[in-house]
mmCIF file of C-alpha atoms in Angstrom:
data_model
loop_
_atom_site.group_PDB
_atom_site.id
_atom_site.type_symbol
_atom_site.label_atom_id
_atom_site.label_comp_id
_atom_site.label_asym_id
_atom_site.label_seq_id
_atom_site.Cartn_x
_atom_site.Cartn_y
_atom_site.Cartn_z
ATOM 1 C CA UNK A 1 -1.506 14.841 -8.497
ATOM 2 C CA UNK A 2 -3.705 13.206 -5.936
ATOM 3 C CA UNK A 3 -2.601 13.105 -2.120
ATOM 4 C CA UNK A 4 -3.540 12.035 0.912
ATOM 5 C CA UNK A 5 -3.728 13.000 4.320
ATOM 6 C CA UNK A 6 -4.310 11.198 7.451
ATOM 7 C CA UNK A 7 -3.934 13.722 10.232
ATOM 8 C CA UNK A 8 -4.019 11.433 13.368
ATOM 9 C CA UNK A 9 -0.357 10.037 13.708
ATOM 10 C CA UNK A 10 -1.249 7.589 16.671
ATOM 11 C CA UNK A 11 -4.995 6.451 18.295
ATOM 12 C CA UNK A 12 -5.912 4.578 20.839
ATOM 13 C CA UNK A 13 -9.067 2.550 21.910
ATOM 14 C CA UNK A 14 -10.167 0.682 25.020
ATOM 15 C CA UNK A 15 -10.913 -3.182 23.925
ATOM 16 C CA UNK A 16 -14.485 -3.305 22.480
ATOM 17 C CA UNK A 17 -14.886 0.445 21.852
ATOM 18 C CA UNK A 18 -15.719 2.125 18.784
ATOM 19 C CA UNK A 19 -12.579 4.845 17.137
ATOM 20 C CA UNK A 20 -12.726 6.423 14.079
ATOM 21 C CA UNK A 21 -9.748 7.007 12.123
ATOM 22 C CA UNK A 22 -9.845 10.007 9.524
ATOM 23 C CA UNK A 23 -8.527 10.360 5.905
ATOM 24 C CA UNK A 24 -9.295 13.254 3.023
ATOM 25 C CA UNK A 25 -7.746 13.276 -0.332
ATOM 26 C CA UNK A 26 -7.199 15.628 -2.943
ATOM 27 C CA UNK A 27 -8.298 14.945 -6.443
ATOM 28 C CA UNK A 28 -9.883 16.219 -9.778
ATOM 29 C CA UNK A 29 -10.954 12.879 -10.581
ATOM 30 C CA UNK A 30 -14.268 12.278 -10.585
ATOM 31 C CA UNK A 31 -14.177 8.517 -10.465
ATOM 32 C CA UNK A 32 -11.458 6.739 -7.842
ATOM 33 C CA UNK A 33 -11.430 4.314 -5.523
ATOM 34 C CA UNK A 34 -10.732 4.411 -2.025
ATOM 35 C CA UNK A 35 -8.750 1.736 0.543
ATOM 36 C CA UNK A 36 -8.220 1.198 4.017
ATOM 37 C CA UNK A 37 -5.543 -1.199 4.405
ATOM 38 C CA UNK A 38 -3.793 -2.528 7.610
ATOM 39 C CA UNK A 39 -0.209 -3.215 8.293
ATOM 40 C CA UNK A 40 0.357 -5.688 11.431
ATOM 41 C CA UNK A 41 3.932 -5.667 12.882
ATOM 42 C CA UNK A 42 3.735 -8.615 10.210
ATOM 43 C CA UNK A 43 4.520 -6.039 7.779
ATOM 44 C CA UNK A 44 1.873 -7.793 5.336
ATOM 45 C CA UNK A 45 -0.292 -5.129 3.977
ATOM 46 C CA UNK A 46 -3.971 -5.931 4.487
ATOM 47 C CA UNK A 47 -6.827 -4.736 2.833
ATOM 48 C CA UNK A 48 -9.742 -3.898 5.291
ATOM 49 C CA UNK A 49 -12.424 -1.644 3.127
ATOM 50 C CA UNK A 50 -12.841 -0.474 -0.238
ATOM 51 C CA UNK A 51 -15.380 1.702 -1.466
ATOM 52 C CA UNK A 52 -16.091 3.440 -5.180
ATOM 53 C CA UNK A 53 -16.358 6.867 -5.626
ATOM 54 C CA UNK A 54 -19.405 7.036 -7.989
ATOM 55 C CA UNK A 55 -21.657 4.897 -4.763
ATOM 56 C CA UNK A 56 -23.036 7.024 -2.406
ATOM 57 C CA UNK A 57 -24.072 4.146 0.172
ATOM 58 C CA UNK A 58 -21.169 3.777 2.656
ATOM 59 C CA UNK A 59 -18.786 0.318 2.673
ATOM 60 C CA UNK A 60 -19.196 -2.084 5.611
ATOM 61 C CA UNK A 61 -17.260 -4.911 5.852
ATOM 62 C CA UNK A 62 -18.336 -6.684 9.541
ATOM 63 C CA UNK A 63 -17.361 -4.387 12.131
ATOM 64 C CA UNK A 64 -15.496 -2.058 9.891
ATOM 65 C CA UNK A 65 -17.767 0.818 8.115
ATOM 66 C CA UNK A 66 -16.375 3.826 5.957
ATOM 67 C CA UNK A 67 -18.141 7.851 6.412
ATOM 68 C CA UNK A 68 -17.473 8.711 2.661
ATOM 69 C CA UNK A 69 -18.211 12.321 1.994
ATOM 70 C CA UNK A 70 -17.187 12.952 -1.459
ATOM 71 C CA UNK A 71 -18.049 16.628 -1.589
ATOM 72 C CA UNK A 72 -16.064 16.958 1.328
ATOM 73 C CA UNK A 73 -13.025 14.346 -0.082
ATOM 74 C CA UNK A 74 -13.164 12.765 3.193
ATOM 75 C CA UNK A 75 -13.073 8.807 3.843
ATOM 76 C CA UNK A 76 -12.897 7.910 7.681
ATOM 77 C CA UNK A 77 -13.031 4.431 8.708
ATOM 78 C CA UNK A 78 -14.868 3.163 12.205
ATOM 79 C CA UNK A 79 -13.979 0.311 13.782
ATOM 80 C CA UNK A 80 -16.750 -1.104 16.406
ATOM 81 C CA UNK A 81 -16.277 -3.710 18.998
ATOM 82 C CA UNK A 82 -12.454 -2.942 19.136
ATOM 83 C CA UNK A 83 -10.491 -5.864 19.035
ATOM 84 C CA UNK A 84 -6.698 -6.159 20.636
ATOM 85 C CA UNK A 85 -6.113 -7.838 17.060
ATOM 86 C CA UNK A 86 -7.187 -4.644 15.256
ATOM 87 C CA UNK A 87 -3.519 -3.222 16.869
ATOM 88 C CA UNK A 88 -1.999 -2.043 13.525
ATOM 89 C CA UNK A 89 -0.659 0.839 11.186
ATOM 90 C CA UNK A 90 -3.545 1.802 9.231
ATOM 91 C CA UNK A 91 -3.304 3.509 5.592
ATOM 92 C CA UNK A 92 -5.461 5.487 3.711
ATOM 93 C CA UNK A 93 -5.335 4.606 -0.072
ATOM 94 C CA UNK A 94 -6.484 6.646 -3.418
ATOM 95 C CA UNK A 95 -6.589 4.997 -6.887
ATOM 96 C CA UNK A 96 -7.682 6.440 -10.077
ATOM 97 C CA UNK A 97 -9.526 4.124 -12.100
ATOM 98 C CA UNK A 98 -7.846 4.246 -15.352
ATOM 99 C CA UNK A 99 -4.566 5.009 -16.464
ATOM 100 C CA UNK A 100 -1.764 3.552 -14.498
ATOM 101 C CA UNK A 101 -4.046 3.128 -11.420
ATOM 102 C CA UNK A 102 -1.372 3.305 -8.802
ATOM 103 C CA UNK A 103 -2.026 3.758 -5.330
ATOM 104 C CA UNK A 104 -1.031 6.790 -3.315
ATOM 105 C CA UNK A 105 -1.213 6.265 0.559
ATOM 106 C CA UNK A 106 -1.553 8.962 3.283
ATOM 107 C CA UNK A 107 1.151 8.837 6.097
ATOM 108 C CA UNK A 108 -0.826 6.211 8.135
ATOM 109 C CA UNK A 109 -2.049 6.048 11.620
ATOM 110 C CA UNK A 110 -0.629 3.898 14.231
ATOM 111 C CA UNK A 111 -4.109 2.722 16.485
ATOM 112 C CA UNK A 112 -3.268 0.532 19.843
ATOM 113 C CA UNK A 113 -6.208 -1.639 21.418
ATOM 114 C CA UNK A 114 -6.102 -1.365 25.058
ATOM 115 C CA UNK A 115 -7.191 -4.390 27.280
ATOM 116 C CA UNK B 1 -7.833 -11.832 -5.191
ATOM 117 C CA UNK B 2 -3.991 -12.718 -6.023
ATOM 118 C CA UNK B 3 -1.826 -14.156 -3.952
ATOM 119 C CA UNK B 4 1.858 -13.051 -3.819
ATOM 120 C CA UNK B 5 5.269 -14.616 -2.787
ATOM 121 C CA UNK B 6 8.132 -12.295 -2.225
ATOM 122 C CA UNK B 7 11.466 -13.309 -1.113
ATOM 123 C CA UNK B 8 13.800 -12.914 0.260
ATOM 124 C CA UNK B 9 12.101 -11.433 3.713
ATOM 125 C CA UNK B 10 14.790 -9.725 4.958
ATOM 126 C CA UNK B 11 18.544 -9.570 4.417
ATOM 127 C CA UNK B 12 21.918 -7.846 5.790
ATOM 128 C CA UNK B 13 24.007 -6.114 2.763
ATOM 129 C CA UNK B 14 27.240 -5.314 2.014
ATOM 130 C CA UNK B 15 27.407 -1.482 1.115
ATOM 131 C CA UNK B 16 28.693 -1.080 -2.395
ATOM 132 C CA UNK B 17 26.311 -4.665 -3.569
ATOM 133 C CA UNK B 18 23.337 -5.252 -5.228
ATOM 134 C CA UNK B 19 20.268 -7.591 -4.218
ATOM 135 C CA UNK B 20 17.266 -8.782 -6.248
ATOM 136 C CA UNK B 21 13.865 -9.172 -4.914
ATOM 137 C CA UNK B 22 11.462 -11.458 -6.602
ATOM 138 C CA UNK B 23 7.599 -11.546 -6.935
ATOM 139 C CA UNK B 24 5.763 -14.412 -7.655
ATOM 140 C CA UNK B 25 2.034 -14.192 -8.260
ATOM 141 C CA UNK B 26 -0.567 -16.935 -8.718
ATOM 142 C CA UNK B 27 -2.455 -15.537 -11.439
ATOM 143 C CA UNK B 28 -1.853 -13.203 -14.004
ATOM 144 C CA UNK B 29 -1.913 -9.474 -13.237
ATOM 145 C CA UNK B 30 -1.240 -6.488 -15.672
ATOM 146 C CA UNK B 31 -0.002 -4.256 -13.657
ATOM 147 C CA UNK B 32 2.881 -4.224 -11.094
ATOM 148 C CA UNK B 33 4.130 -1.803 -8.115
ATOM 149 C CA UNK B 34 6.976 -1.639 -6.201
ATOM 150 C CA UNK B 35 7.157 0.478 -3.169
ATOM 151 C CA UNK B 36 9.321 1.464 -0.501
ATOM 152 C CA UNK B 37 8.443 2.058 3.103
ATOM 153 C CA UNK B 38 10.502 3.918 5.858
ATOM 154 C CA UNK B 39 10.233 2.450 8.985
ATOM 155 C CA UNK B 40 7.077 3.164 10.843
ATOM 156 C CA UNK B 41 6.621 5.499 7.437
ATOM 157 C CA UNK B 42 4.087 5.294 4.673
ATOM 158 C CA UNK B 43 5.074 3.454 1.088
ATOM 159 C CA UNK B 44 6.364 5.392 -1.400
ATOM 160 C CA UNK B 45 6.073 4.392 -4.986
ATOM 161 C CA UNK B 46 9.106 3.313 -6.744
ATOM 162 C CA UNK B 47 7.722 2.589 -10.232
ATOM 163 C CA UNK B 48 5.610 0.784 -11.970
ATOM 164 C CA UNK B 49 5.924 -2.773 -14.538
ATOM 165 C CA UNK B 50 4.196 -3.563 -17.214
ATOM 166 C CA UNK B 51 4.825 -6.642 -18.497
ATOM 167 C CA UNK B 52 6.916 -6.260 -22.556
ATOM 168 C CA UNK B 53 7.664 -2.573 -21.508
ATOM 169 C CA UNK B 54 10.009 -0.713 -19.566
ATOM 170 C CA UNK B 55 9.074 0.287 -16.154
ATOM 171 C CA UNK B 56 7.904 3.678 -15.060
ATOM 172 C CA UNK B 57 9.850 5.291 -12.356
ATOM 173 C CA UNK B 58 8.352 8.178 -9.958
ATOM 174 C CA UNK B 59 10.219 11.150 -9.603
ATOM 175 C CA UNK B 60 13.078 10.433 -7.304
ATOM 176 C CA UNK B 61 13.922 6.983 -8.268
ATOM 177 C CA UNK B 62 15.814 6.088 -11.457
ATOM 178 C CA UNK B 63 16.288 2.506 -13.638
ATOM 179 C CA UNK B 64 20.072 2.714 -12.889
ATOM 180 C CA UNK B 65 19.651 2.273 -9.222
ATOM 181 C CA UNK B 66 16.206 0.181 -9.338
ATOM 182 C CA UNK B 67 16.125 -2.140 -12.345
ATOM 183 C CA UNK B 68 12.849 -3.384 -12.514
ATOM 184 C CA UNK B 69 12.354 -6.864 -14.718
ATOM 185 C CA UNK B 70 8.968 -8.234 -15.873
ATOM 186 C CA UNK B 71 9.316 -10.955 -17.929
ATOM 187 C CA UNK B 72 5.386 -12.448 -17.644
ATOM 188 C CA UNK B 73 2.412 -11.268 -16.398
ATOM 189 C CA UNK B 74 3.390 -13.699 -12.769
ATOM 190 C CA UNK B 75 6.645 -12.452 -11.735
ATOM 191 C CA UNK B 76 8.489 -9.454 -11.350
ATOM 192 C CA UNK B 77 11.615 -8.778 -9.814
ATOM 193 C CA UNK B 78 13.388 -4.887 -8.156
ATOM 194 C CA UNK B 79 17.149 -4.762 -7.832
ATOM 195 C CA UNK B 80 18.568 -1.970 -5.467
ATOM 196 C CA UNK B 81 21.759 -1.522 -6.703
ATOM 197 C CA UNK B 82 25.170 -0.129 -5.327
ATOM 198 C CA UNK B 83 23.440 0.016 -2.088
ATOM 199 C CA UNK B 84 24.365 2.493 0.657
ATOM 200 C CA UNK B 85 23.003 2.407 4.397
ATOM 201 C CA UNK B 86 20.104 5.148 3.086
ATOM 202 C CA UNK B 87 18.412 1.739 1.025
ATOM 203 C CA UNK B 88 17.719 0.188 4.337
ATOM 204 C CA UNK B 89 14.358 -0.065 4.324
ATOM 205 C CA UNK B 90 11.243 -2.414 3.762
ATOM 206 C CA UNK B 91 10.068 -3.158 -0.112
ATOM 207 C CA UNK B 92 7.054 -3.927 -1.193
ATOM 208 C CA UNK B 93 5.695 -5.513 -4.021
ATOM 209 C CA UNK B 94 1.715 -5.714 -5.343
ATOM 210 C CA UNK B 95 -0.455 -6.289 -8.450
ATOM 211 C CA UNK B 96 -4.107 -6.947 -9.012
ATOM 212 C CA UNK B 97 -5.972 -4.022 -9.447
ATOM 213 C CA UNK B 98 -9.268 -2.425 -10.044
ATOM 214 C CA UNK B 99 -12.164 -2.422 -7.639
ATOM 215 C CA UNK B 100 -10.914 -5.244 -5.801
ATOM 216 C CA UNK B 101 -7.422 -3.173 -4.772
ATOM 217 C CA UNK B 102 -3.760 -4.703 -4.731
ATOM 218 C CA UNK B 103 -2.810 -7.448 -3.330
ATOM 219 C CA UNK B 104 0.917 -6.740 -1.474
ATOM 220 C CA UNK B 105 3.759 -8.860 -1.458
ATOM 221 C CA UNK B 106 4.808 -9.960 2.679
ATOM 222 C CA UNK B 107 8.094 -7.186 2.250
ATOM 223 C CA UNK B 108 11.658 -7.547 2.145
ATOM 224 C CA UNK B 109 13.544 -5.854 5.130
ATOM 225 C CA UNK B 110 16.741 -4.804 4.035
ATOM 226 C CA UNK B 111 19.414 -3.405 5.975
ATOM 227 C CA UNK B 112 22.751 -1.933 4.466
ATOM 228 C CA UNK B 113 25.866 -2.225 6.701
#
């Protein structure tokens, strides 16, 4: 079975600073995908990055960027130029691609931009 | 990606009821999830529907209390049945898939009194 872990319960950031927010998994699977999604107080679930296993060149979506280290089955995501709008849960996502392809989460960490 | 109505957004039950929570997507998708999320918790899969089969439940979570319909490849509905104050909690639905990820439903917030 494939979990995840996301060992920083809360993080916070000074408005445009950078923070990194960590994730590993645990997996056979060769081939996966891999998700950062964001959860507002809106409660809509939001997806910020993706990246697939099998490419070695990290994600970047604007000012989010993923550190994917699949030796290490680690997937961090850095935000840059901290925005008070980036105030969220953030959840760390594994899918396999075949079979039922559900996605497992990790526990989520709760990051606060400061003004 | 798809786009997906849920409803209702929140609601206030009687202990001992059931409610139904719908899912309405604007294209087809194969696969459907429902999850459930603790407050200020991660989501936790309640099963998965396919559409002309019965759904799949994770370990934990059986058809008698979640009855899952999915009677097209748009729509999709979770019933929490008998409910006790322990079923409080947000629901989630999504589809899509692949690369591109799920697309989630906006949550139902349900509260058992």
């Amino acid at each position: 079975a494939q979990t995840v872990t996301q060992s920083q319960p809360e993080m916070s950031v000074q408005e445009a600073e950078t923070v990194t927010l960590s994730c590993t998994y645990d997996t056979s699977e060769n081939n996966y995908y891999l998700f950062w999604y964001k959860q507002p107080p809106s409660r809509q679930m939001i997806l910020v990055i993706r990246q697939e296993a099998y490419k070695q060149q990290n994600a970047t979506e604007n000012r989010f960027s993923v550190n994917f280290q699949k030796a290490a089955k680690s997937f961090s995501l850095k935000i840059s130029d901290s925005q008070l709008g980036d105030t969220a849960m953030y959840f760390c996502a594994f899918m396999k691609t075949y079979n039922n392809n559900d996605m497992r989460f990790g526990a989520g960490t709760r990051l606060t931009v400061k003004p | 990606s798809a786009v997906i109505s849920q409803k209702p957004s929140r609601d206030i039950c009687q202990r001992g009821t059931s409610l139904t929570i719908q899912c309405q997507v604007d294209s087809q998708v194969t696969m459907m999830f429902w999850y459930r999320q603790q407050p200020g918790q991660s989501l936790t899969l309640i099963a998965t529907a396919n559409q002309g089969s019965e759904a799949t439940y994770e370990s934990g979570f059986v058809i008698d209390k979640f009855p899952i319909s999915r009677p097209n490849l748009t729509f999709s509905t979770l019933t929490v049945s008998n409910m006790s104050p322990e079923d409080s909690s947000i629901y989630l639905c999504s589809g899509g898939g692949d690369f591109y990820g799920y697309t989630f439903g906006s949550g139902t917030r349900l509260t058992v009194v």
